[in-house]
């Protein structure tokens, strides 16, 4: 009898000992397991075993899902994933010391270590600590390269490649802010043309060359955006910088051509974009649907809007969030098919909420990105208008002084090789009316500055 | 007597309402000898007519030039999650 009682007790305790989150984990209900895990552990001592279990579950769910959980709850778990999420959050709120407290303690072998170092480098940049910033960048680049090599699939490898590149680009940007233009260019040059970030880098490199007063190289880089390969990339800032570079070379007519093109061609496109988006600004699904359905709902005259959405879809964030929705749908379908009604009623509301939150997040982020882009338009439109005024004013002054700029329009050529500045590692290609993929990003104009004045001789 | 008064009254009314023709005649020719003209007073103006030169207003507007890429850094970090 005693043996029977002992056996009953042992069998009960073994059932009791297996937490529900373990059961869900075995059945591959990862999102349900995570939620159950927090319920079962939040008011108990957090041991290393508990932390390891959390890491195991987060490996399958990703950390995006943690956005839904209370910060005080997350603070109880000293895991690298949680440290990464909290450090990133504090960085975004501008709490540098708190951000460092978490970011510096991410385990070097952890999968979020490179991304953590990427954020950490920016924290040190904000604090003005250049040596620690550079050290964080080096660690970011090295660890991302290692994890890229060990990646289980192409998507994960792409994620680490992107981390590596963004670390280098941020280092270049920080050098630019400090006025270290050569150092900035060295880091920008490390970004290959095959990179998703490369089209964005062109504009930034053009600014560096502008600050170095190499207006020809800046103009050459910006001309790359006219290539059909880059037709989804349009930045008002690039148009403005082109007009400004021509202006600095006193090539006022060229500046005016850019200005007219902007007003005639691009402004109507922005108006079109603004119109489409304003009518859906309160929608909770429009931007999500446009991204997921490949922007099929747009008319043929809204091609520009479609291109913007295509650009947004290339973001890592969209890829991760879409993947989360895919995995959530799979879990929901499995529970629906395999579990009894009671379990379904217990798990489904949470999963449906999580899925809805992710969709809302995608919708919000897309809306924010597009409106942020649209908000830059008035600034550059106003600057272009000022530039127009200044050009008209200078041309009028020349007329009153009976002067003209050195280069006679009729005699003017489109540049000479002697006006092209280039370093030993920079290529030089002559533009002959066609864009070639291997030449993109290496163009430089060879225009002579037209700023000296000569008196017009009386006939 | 009454007849005399009536005649005087009529004469007065006629003179009051009647229009007198006034003919103005201008001189058809007049000669001025400018050389002999003298103006009394002191010369206080400069000897020749001059206009003071003034500079034309120059705009020289300040144009926006990027000094940092902080907004791009923020966007890129947020683009991961």
Coordinates of C-alpha atoms in Angstrom, one line a residue:
Chain A
X1 CA 0.0 0.0 0.0
X2 CA 2.8 2.3 1.0
X3 CA 4.6 1.5 -2.3
X4 CA 1.4 2.3 -4.2
X5 CA 1.1 5.6 -2.5
X6 CA 4.7 6.4 -3.2
X7 CA 4.3 5.5 -6.8
X8 CA 1.1 7.7 -7.1
X9 CA 2.9 10.6 -5.5
X10 CA 6.0 10.2 -7.7
X11 CA 3.9 10.0 -10.9
X12 CA 1.8 13.0 -9.8
X13 CA 5.0 15.0 -9.0
X14 CA 6.5 14.1 -12.4
X15 CA 3.4 15.4 -14.1
X16 CA 3.5 18.5 -11.9
X17 CA 7.3 18.9 -12.6
X18 CA 6.7 19.3 -16.3
X19 CA 5.7 22.8 -16.9
X20 CA 3.1 23.6 -19.5
X21 CA 5.5 25.7 -21.5
X22 CA 7.7 22.6 -21.9
X23 CA 4.8 20.8 -23.4
X24 CA 4.1 23.6 -25.8
X25 CA 7.7 23.8 -26.8
X26 CA 7.8 20.1 -27.6
X27 CA 4.8 20.6 -29.8
X28 CA 6.5 23.5 -31.5
X29 CA 3.9 26.0 -30.2
X30 CA 6.7 28.6 -29.6
X31 CA 4.6 31.7 -29.1
X32 CA 2.3 30.0 -26.7
X33 CA 5.3 28.5 -24.9
X34 CA 6.8 31.9 -24.5
X35 CA 3.7 33.4 -23.0
X36 CA 3.2 30.4 -20.7
X37 CA 6.9 30.6 -19.7
X38 CA 6.5 34.1 -18.4
X39 CA 3.3 33.1 -16.5
X40 CA 5.1 30.2 -14.9
X41 CA 8.4 31.9 -13.9
X42 CA 7.8 35.6 -13.3
X43 CA 7.3 35.2 -9.5
X44 CA 9.9 32.5 -9.0
X45 CA 13.7 32.7 -8.5
X46 CA 15.3 33.2 -11.9
X47 CA 18.0 30.6 -12.2
X48 CA 20.5 30.0 -15.0
X49 CA 18.3 27.1 -16.1
X50 CA 15.3 29.4 -16.4
X51 CA 17.4 32.0 -18.4
X52 CA 18.6 29.3 -20.7
X53 CA 15.1 28.1 -21.3
X54 CA 14.0 31.6 -22.2
X55 CA 16.9 31.9 -24.7
X56 CA 15.8 28.6 -26.2
X57 CA 12.3 29.8 -26.8
X58 CA 13.4 33.2 -28.1
X59 CA 15.6 31.4 -30.6
X60 CA 12.4 30.3 -32.3
X61 CA 10.2 33.3 -31.8
X62 CA 12.7 36.1 -32.2
X63 CA 12.9 39.1 -30.0
X64 CA 10.4 41.3 -31.9
X65 CA 7.6 39.6 -29.9
X66 CA 9.0 41.0 -26.6
X67 CA 7.8 44.4 -27.5
X68 CA 4.4 43.3 -26.3
X69 CA 5.7 42.5 -22.8
X70 CA 6.0 44.8 -19.9
X71 CA 9.5 46.2 -19.3
X72 CA 9.4 45.4 -15.5
X73 CA 8.8 41.8 -16.4
X74 CA 11.7 41.6 -18.8
X75 CA 14.0 43.2 -16.3
X76 CA 13.7 40.0 -14.1
X77 CA 15.5 37.9 -16.7
X78 CA 19.2 38.5 -17.1
X79 CA 19.5 37.0 -20.6
X80 CA 21.5 38.4 -23.5
X81 CA 18.4 38.7 -25.7
X82 CA 16.6 40.7 -23.0
X83 CA 19.7 42.8 -22.5
X84 CA 19.8 43.6 -26.2
X85 CA 16.2 44.6 -26.4
X86 CA 16.4 46.8 -23.3
X87 CA 19.7 48.4 -24.3
X88 CA 18.3 49.2 -27.7
X89 CA 15.1 50.7 -26.1
X90 CA 17.2 52.9 -23.7
X91 CA 19.3 54.1 -26.6
X92 CA 16.2 55.1 -28.5
X93 CA 15.0 57.0 -25.4
X94 CA 18.4 58.8 -25.1
X95 CA 19.3 57.1 -21.8
X96 CA 23.0 56.4 -22.7
X97 CA 24.2 55.1 -19.4
X98 CA 21.3 52.7 -19.0
X99 CA 21.7 51.6 -22.6
X100 CA 25.4 50.8 -22.0
X101 CA 24.6 48.8 -18.8
X102 CA 22.7 46.3 -20.9
X103 CA 24.5 46.4 -24.3
X104 CA 28.0 45.9 -22.8
X105 CA 26.8 42.7 -21.1
X106 CA 25.6 40.8 -24.1
X107 CA 27.5 37.6 -24.4
X108 CA 30.1 37.7 -27.2
X109 CA 28.9 34.4 -28.6
X110 CA 25.3 35.5 -28.6
X111 CA 23.5 36.0 -31.9
X112 CA 22.5 39.6 -31.0
X113 CA 26.1 40.5 -30.1
X114 CA 26.9 42.2 -33.4
X115 CA 23.6 44.2 -33.5
X116 CA 24.2 45.1 -29.8
X117 CA 27.7 46.5 -30.7
X118 CA 26.2 48.4 -33.6
X119 CA 23.9 50.3 -31.1
X120 CA 26.7 50.5 -28.5
X121 CA 29.0 52.3 -31.1
X122 CA 26.3 55.0 -31.5
X123 CA 26.0 55.4 -27.7
X124 CA 29.7 56.0 -27.5
X125 CA 29.5 58.4 -30.4
X126 CA 26.8 60.4 -28.6
X127 CA 29.0 60.4 -25.5
X128 CA 32.0 61.7 -27.6
X129 CA 34.2 58.6 -26.8
X130 CA 35.8 58.0 -30.1
X131 CA 38.1 55.1 -29.1
X132 CA 35.3 53.1 -27.5
X133 CA 33.1 53.9 -30.5
X134 CA 35.8 52.5 -32.9
X135 CA 36.3 49.5 -30.7
X136 CA 32.6 48.7 -30.8
X137 CA 32.5 49.1 -34.6
X138 CA 35.5 46.7 -35.0
X139 CA 33.8 44.1 -32.7
X140 CA 30.5 44.6 -34.6
X141 CA 32.2 44.0 -38.0
X142 CA 34.3 41.0 -36.9
X143 CA 31.5 39.2 -35.0
X144 CA 29.0 39.8 -37.8
X145 CA 31.4 38.3 -40.3
X146 CA 31.9 35.2 -38.2
X147 CA 28.2 34.7 -37.7
X148 CA 27.5 35.3 -41.3
X149 CA 29.9 32.4 -42.1
X150 CA 28.1 30.2 -39.6
X151 CA 24.6 31.1 -40.7
X152 CA 22.1 28.3 -41.2
X153 CA 20.4 29.8 -44.2
X154 CA 20.7 32.7 -46.7
X155 CA 18.3 35.0 -44.8
X156 CA 20.3 34.8 -41.6
X157 CA 23.5 35.4 -43.6
X158 CA 22.0 38.4 -45.2
X159 CA 21.0 39.8 -41.8
X160 CA 24.6 39.6 -40.5
X161 CA 26.0 41.0 -43.7
X162 CA 23.6 44.0 -43.3
X163 CA 24.7 44.5 -39.7
X164 CA 28.4 44.5 -40.8
X165 CA 27.6 47.1 -43.5
X166 CA 25.5 49.3 -41.3
X167 CA 28.3 49.3 -38.7
X168 CA 30.8 50.5 -41.3
X169 CA 28.3 53.1 -42.7
X170 CA 27.6 54.5 -39.3
X171 CA 31.3 54.7 -38.6
X172 CA 31.7 56.7 -41.9
X173 CA 28.8 58.9 -40.8
X174 CA 30.3 59.6 -37.5
X175 CA 33.6 60.5 -39.2
X176 CA 31.7 62.9 -41.4
X177 CA 30.2 64.6 -38.4
X178 CA 33.7 65.1 -36.9
X179 CA 34.9 66.5 -40.3
X180 CA 37.2 63.5 -40.9
X181 CA 36.2 63.3 -44.6
X182 CA 39.0 61.0 -45.8
X183 CA 38.2 58.5 -43.0
X184 CA 34.6 58.7 -43.9
X185 CA 35.3 57.8 -47.5
X186 CA 37.6 54.9 -46.5
X187 CA 34.6 53.3 -44.7
X188 CA 32.1 54.1 -47.4
X189 CA 34.4 52.4 -50.0
X190 CA 34.1 49.1 -48.1
X191 CA 30.4 48.9 -49.0
X192 CA 30.1 46.7 -52.2
X193 CA 27.9 47.6 -55.1
X194 CA 25.8 44.5 -54.5
X195 CA 24.8 45.7 -51.1
X196 CA 21.2 46.8 -50.4
X197 CA 22.6 49.9 -48.7
X198 CA 24.8 50.9 -51.6
X199 CA 22.3 53.2 -53.4
X200 CA 21.8 55.1 -50.1
X201 CA 25.6 55.4 -49.6
X202 CA 25.9 57.3 -53.0
X203 CA 24.1 60.4 -51.6
X204 CA 26.2 60.4 -48.4
X205 CA 29.5 60.0 -50.3
X206 CA 28.4 62.9 -52.6
X207 CA 28.0 65.1 -49.4
X208 CA 31.6 64.1 -48.3
X209 CA 33.0 65.1 -51.8
X210 CA 30.9 68.3 -51.6
X211 CA 32.5 69.1 -48.3
X212 CA 35.9 68.4 -49.8
X213 CA 34.9 70.8 -52.6
X214 CA 35.2 68.1 -55.2
X215 CA 31.9 69.1 -56.8
X216 CA 32.6 67.1 -60.0
X217 CA 32.8 63.8 -58.0
X218 CA 29.7 64.7 -56.1
X219 CA 27.8 65.3 -59.4
X220 CA 29.2 62.1 -60.9
X221 CA 28.0 60.1 -57.9
X222 CA 24.5 61.7 -58.0
X223 CA 24.2 61.0 -61.7
X224 CA 24.1 57.3 -60.8
X225 CA 20.5 57.8 -59.6
X226 CA 19.5 58.4 -63.2
X227 CA 20.4 54.8 -64.1
X228 CA 17.4 52.6 -64.8
X229 CA 18.8 50.1 -62.2
X230 CA 18.2 52.6 -59.5
X231 CA 14.8 53.9 -60.6
X232 CA 13.2 53.0 -57.3
X233 CA 15.6 55.2 -55.4
X234 CA 14.6 58.8 -55.6
X235 CA 15.7 61.4 -53.0
X236 CA 14.8 65.1 -53.2
X237 CA 18.1 65.7 -51.3
X238 CA 20.1 64.3 -54.3
X239 CA 18.4 66.7 -56.7
X240 CA 19.1 69.6 -54.3
X241 CA 22.8 68.6 -53.8
X242 CA 23.3 68.4 -57.6
X243 CA 21.8 71.9 -58.1
X244 CA 24.0 73.2 -55.2
X245 CA 27.2 71.6 -56.7
X246 CA 26.5 73.2 -60.1
X247 CA 25.9 76.4 -58.3
X248 CA 29.2 76.2 -56.5
X249 CA 30.9 75.7 -59.8
X250 CA 29.0 78.9 -61.0
X251 CA 27.3 76.8 -63.7
X252 CA 24.0 78.5 -63.2
X253 CA 22.3 77.2 -66.3
X254 CA 23.0 73.6 -65.2
X255 CA 21.6 74.4 -61.8
X256 CA 18.5 75.9 -63.4
X257 CA 18.0 72.7 -65.5
X258 CA 17.9 70.6 -62.3
X259 CA 15.6 73.1 -60.7
X260 CA 13.2 73.1 -63.6
X261 CA 13.3 69.3 -63.7
X262 CA 12.5 69.1 -60.0
X263 CA 9.5 71.5 -60.3
X264 CA 8.1 70.0 -63.5
X265 CA 8.7 66.3 -62.9
X266 CA 9.1 65.5 -59.2
X267 CA 6.8 67.9 -57.4
X268 CA 3.7 66.4 -59.1
X269 CA 4.9 63.0 -58.1
X270 CA 5.1 64.1 -54.4
X271 CA 1.7 65.6 -54.7
X272 CA 0.4 62.3 -56.0
X273 CA 2.1 60.4 -53.2
X274 CA 0.7 62.9 -50.6
X275 CA -2.8 62.5 -52.1
X276 CA -2.7 58.7 -51.9
X277 CA -1.3 58.6 -48.4
X278 CA -3.4 61.3 -46.9
X279 CA -6.6 59.5 -47.8
X280 CA -5.3 56.5 -45.8
X281 CA -3.5 58.1 -43.0
X282 CA -5.8 56.8 -40.3
X283 CA -6.1 53.3 -41.8
X284 CA -4.7 50.5 -39.8
X285 CA -4.4 48.1 -42.7
X286 CA -3.7 50.1 -45.9
X287 CA 0.0 50.2 -45.6
X288 CA 0.3 46.6 -44.4
X289 CA -1.9 45.5 -47.3
X290 CA 0.1 47.6 -49.8
X291 CA 3.3 45.9 -48.7
X292 CA 2.0 42.4 -48.5
X293 CA 0.0 42.5 -51.8
X294 CA 3.0 44.1 -53.7
X295 CA 1.1 47.4 -53.9
X296 CA -1.4 45.9 -56.4
X297 CA -4.1 48.3 -55.4
X298 CA -2.4 51.3 -57.1
X299 CA -3.3 52.7 -60.5
X300 CA -0.8 52.8 -63.3
X301 CA -0.4 56.6 -62.7
X302 CA 0.7 55.8 -59.2
X303 CA 3.9 54.1 -60.2
X304 CA 6.0 56.3 -58.0
X305 CA 4.0 55.3 -54.9
X306 CA 4.5 51.6 -55.9
X307 CA 8.3 52.2 -56.1
X308 CA 8.4 53.6 -52.6
X309 CA 6.6 50.5 -51.2
X310 CA 9.1 48.3 -53.1
X311 CA 11.9 50.1 -51.4
X312 CA 10.4 49.6 -48.0
X313 CA 9.9 45.9 -48.5
X314 CA 13.7 45.4 -48.7
X315 CA 14.1 46.4 -45.1
X316 CA 15.2 43.7 -42.6
X317 CA 12.5 44.8 -40.2
X318 CA 9.8 43.9 -42.8
X319 CA 11.4 40.6 -43.5
X320 CA 11.5 39.7 -39.8
X321 CA 8.0 40.8 -39.1
X322 CA 6.6 39.0 -42.1
X323 CA 8.4 35.9 -40.9
X324 CA 6.8 36.3 -37.5
X325 CA 3.3 36.5 -39.0
X326 CA 4.1 33.4 -41.1
X327 CA 5.2 31.4 -38.0
X328 CA 2.2 32.7 -36.0
X329 CA -0.2 31.6 -38.7
X330 CA 1.4 28.1 -38.8
X331 CA 1.1 27.8 -35.0
X332 CA -2.6 29.0 -35.1
X333 CA -3.4 26.4 -37.8
X334 CA -1.7 23.6 -36.0
X335 CA -3.5 24.3 -32.7
X336 CA -6.8 24.6 -34.6
X337 CA -6.2 21.2 -36.3
X338 CA -4.7 19.2 -33.4
X339 CA -5.8 20.5 -30.1
X340 CA -9.1 20.1 -28.2
X341 CA -11.6 23.0 -28.0
X342 CA -10.5 23.9 -24.5
X343 CA -6.8 24.3 -25.4
X344 CA -7.8 26.3 -28.5
X345 CA -9.9 28.7 -26.4
X346 CA -7.0 29.1 -24.0
X347 CA -4.3 29.8 -26.6
X348 CA -6.0 31.4 -29.6
X349 CA -6.9 34.8 -28.1
X350 CA -3.2 35.5 -27.2
X351 CA -1.9 34.4 -30.6
X352 CA -4.6 36.4 -32.4
X353 CA -3.6 39.5 -30.4
X354 CA 0.1 39.0 -31.1
X355 CA -0.6 38.6 -34.8
X356 CA -2.7 41.7 -34.9
X357 CA 0.0 43.7 -33.0
X358 CA 2.6 42.7 -35.6
X359 CA 0.4 43.7 -38.4
X360 CA -0.3 47.1 -36.8
X361 CA 3.4 47.5 -36.3
X362 CA 4.2 46.8 -39.9
X363 CA 1.4 49.2 -41.0
X364 CA 2.6 51.9 -38.6
X365 CA 6.3 51.6 -39.6
X366 CA 5.5 51.8 -43.3
X367 CA 3.3 54.8 -42.7
X368 CA 6.0 56.5 -40.6
X369 CA 8.7 55.8 -43.1
X370 CA 6.7 57.3 -46.0
X371 CA 5.6 60.3 -44.1
X372 CA 9.2 60.9 -42.9
X373 CA 10.3 60.8 -46.5
X374 CA 7.5 63.2 -47.5
X375 CA 8.5 65.6 -44.7
X376 CA 11.9 66.1 -46.3
X377 CA 10.2 67.4 -49.5
X378 CA 9.3 70.9 -48.2
X379 CA 12.8 71.5 -46.9
X380 CA 14.5 70.7 -50.2
X381 CA 11.8 72.5 -52.2
X382 CA 12.4 75.6 -50.1
X383 CA 16.2 75.4 -50.5
X384 CA 15.8 74.9 -54.3
X385 CA 13.6 78.0 -54.4
X386 CA 16.3 80.0 -52.5
X387 CA 18.9 78.7 -54.9
X388 CA 16.7 79.9 -57.8
X389 CA 16.5 83.3 -56.3
X390 CA 20.2 83.6 -55.8
X391 CA 21.0 82.5 -59.3
X392 CA 18.6 85.1 -60.8
X393 CA 20.1 87.7 -58.5
X394 CA 23.7 86.8 -59.6
X395 CA 22.8 86.7 -63.3
X396 CA 21.2 90.2 -62.9
X397 CA 24.3 91.6 -61.2
X398 CA 26.5 90.3 -64.1
X399 CA 24.2 92.0 -66.5
X400 CA 24.4 95.4 -64.6
X401 CA 28.1 95.1 -64.4
X402 CA 28.3 94.3 -68.1
X403 CA 30.3 91.1 -67.2
X404 CA 30.0 87.5 -67.9
X405 CA 31.4 84.3 -66.4
X406 CA 34.6 83.0 -67.9
X407 CA 33.2 80.2 -69.9
X408 CA 31.3 81.2 -72.9
X409 CA 28.2 79.0 -73.3
X410 CA 28.8 78.5 -77.0
X411 CA 32.4 77.5 -76.6
X412 CA 31.8 75.4 -73.5
X413 CA 32.6 71.7 -73.5
X414 CA 31.2 69.1 -71.1
X415 CA 34.4 68.9 -69.2
X416 CA 38.0 67.8 -69.3
X417 CA 40.0 65.0 -67.7
X418 CA 42.2 67.6 -66.0
X419 CA 39.3 68.7 -63.8
X420 CA 38.7 65.2 -62.4
X421 CA 40.2 64.6 -59.0
X422 CA 40.7 61.0 -58.0
X423 CA 42.6 58.9 -55.5
X424 CA 44.7 55.9 -56.5
X425 CA 41.8 53.5 -55.6
X426 CA 39.1 55.4 -57.5
X427 CA 38.1 54.3 -61.0
X428 CA 37.4 56.6 -63.8
X429 CA 34.8 56.0 -66.4
X430 CA 33.8 58.3 -69.3
X431 CA 30.0 58.6 -69.5
X432 CA 29.0 57.8 -73.1
X433 CA 25.2 58.0 -72.8
X434 CA 24.7 54.6 -71.2
X435 CA 24.9 53.3 -67.7
X436 CA 27.0 50.2 -67.2
X437 CA 26.5 48.3 -64.0
X438 CA 30.3 48.0 -63.2
X439 CA 30.7 51.7 -63.8
X440 CA 27.8 52.8 -61.5
X441 CA 29.0 54.9 -58.6
X442 CA 32.4 55.7 -60.1
X443 CA 31.3 58.6 -62.3
X444 CA 32.9 62.0 -62.0
X445 CA 32.2 65.1 -64.0
X446 CA 35.2 67.0 -65.3
X447 CA 33.7 70.5 -65.3
X448 CA 35.8 73.6 -64.8
X449 CA 34.7 76.2 -62.3
X450 CA 33.0 79.1 -64.0
X451 CA 33.3 81.6 -61.2
X452 CA 35.8 84.1 -62.6
X453 CA 34.3 87.1 -64.2
X454 CA 35.3 88.9 -67.5
X455 CA 34.1 92.2 -68.8
X456 CA 32.0 92.0 -72.0
X457 CA 33.8 93.8 -74.7
X458 CA 31.8 96.5 -76.5
X459 CA 31.2 95.8 -80.2
Chain B
X1 CA -41.0 160.1 -62.5
X2 CA -42.2 156.5 -62.5
X3 CA -41.2 156.2 -66.1
X4 CA -37.7 157.4 -65.4
X5 CA -37.4 154.9 -62.6
X6 CA -38.6 152.1 -64.8
X7 CA -36.1 153.0 -67.5
X8 CA -33.3 153.0 -64.9
X9 CA -34.4 149.7 -63.5
X10 CA -34.4 148.1 -67.0
X11 CA -31.0 149.6 -67.8
X12 CA -29.7 148.1 -64.5
X13 CA -31.1 144.6 -65.3
X14 CA -29.6 144.7 -68.7
X15 CA -26.2 145.6 -67.4
X16 CA -26.4 142.9 -64.8
X17 CA -27.2 140.0 -67.2
X18 CA -25.4 141.2 -70.3
X19 CA -22.0 139.5 -71.1
X20 CA -19.0 141.7 -71.6
X21 CA -16.5 140.2 -74.1
X22 CA -12.9 140.2 -72.7
X23 CA -10.1 139.6 -75.2
X24 CA -6.7 138.6 -73.9
X25 CA -3.8 139.3 -76.0
X26 CA -0.3 137.8 -75.5
X27 CA 2.9 139.2 -76.7
X28 CA 3.8 137.5 -79.9
X29 CA 7.5 138.0 -79.4
X30 CA 9.7 138.8 -76.5
X31 CA 13.5 138.8 -76.2
X32 CA 15.5 137.8 -73.1
X33 CA 19.1 138.6 -72.9
X34 CA 20.3 135.8 -70.6
X35 CA 23.8 137.1 -70.6
X36 CA 22.7 140.3 -68.9
X37 CA 20.6 138.5 -66.3
X38 CA 22.1 138.5 -62.8
X39 CA 21.0 136.5 -59.8
X40 CA 21.9 137.9 -56.4
X41 CA 22.9 135.3 -53.8
X42 CA 25.6 132.8 -52.7
X43 CA 26.6 129.6 -54.4
X44 CA 26.2 126.8 -52.0
X45 CA 25.6 123.8 -54.4
X46 CA 28.5 121.9 -55.9
X47 CA 29.6 123.1 -59.3
X48 CA 28.4 120.0 -61.2
X49 CA 25.4 117.8 -60.9
X50 CA 26.3 114.4 -59.2
X51 CA 24.5 111.2 -58.0
X52 CA 25.9 109.4 -55.0
X53 CA 26.7 105.7 -55.8
X54 CA 25.2 103.1 -53.7
X55 CA 25.8 99.3 -53.5
X56 CA 23.1 97.1 -54.9
X57 CA 21.6 94.8 -52.4
X58 CA 23.3 91.4 -52.5
X59 CA 21.3 88.4 -51.3
X60 CA 24.1 85.8 -50.6
X61 CA 21.7 83.4 -49.0
X62 CA 22.9 80.6 -46.8
X63 CA 22.1 77.3 -48.2
X64 CA 21.5 74.1 -46.3
X65 CA 24.6 71.9 -46.1
X66 CA 24.6 68.6 -44.3
X67 CA 26.7 68.5 -41.2
X68 CA 25.7 65.1 -40.0
X69 CA 23.7 62.0 -40.9
X70 CA 22.1 61.4 -37.5
X71 CA 18.7 61.0 -39.0
X72 CA 20.0 58.3 -41.3
X73 CA 21.7 56.5 -38.3
X74 CA 18.4 56.5 -36.4
X75 CA 16.5 55.2 -39.5
X76 CA 19.0 52.4 -40.1
X77 CA 18.9 51.2 -36.5
X78 CA 15.1 51.3 -36.5
X79 CA 15.0 49.5 -39.8
X80 CA 16.2 46.3 -38.1
X81 CA 13.3 46.0 -35.7

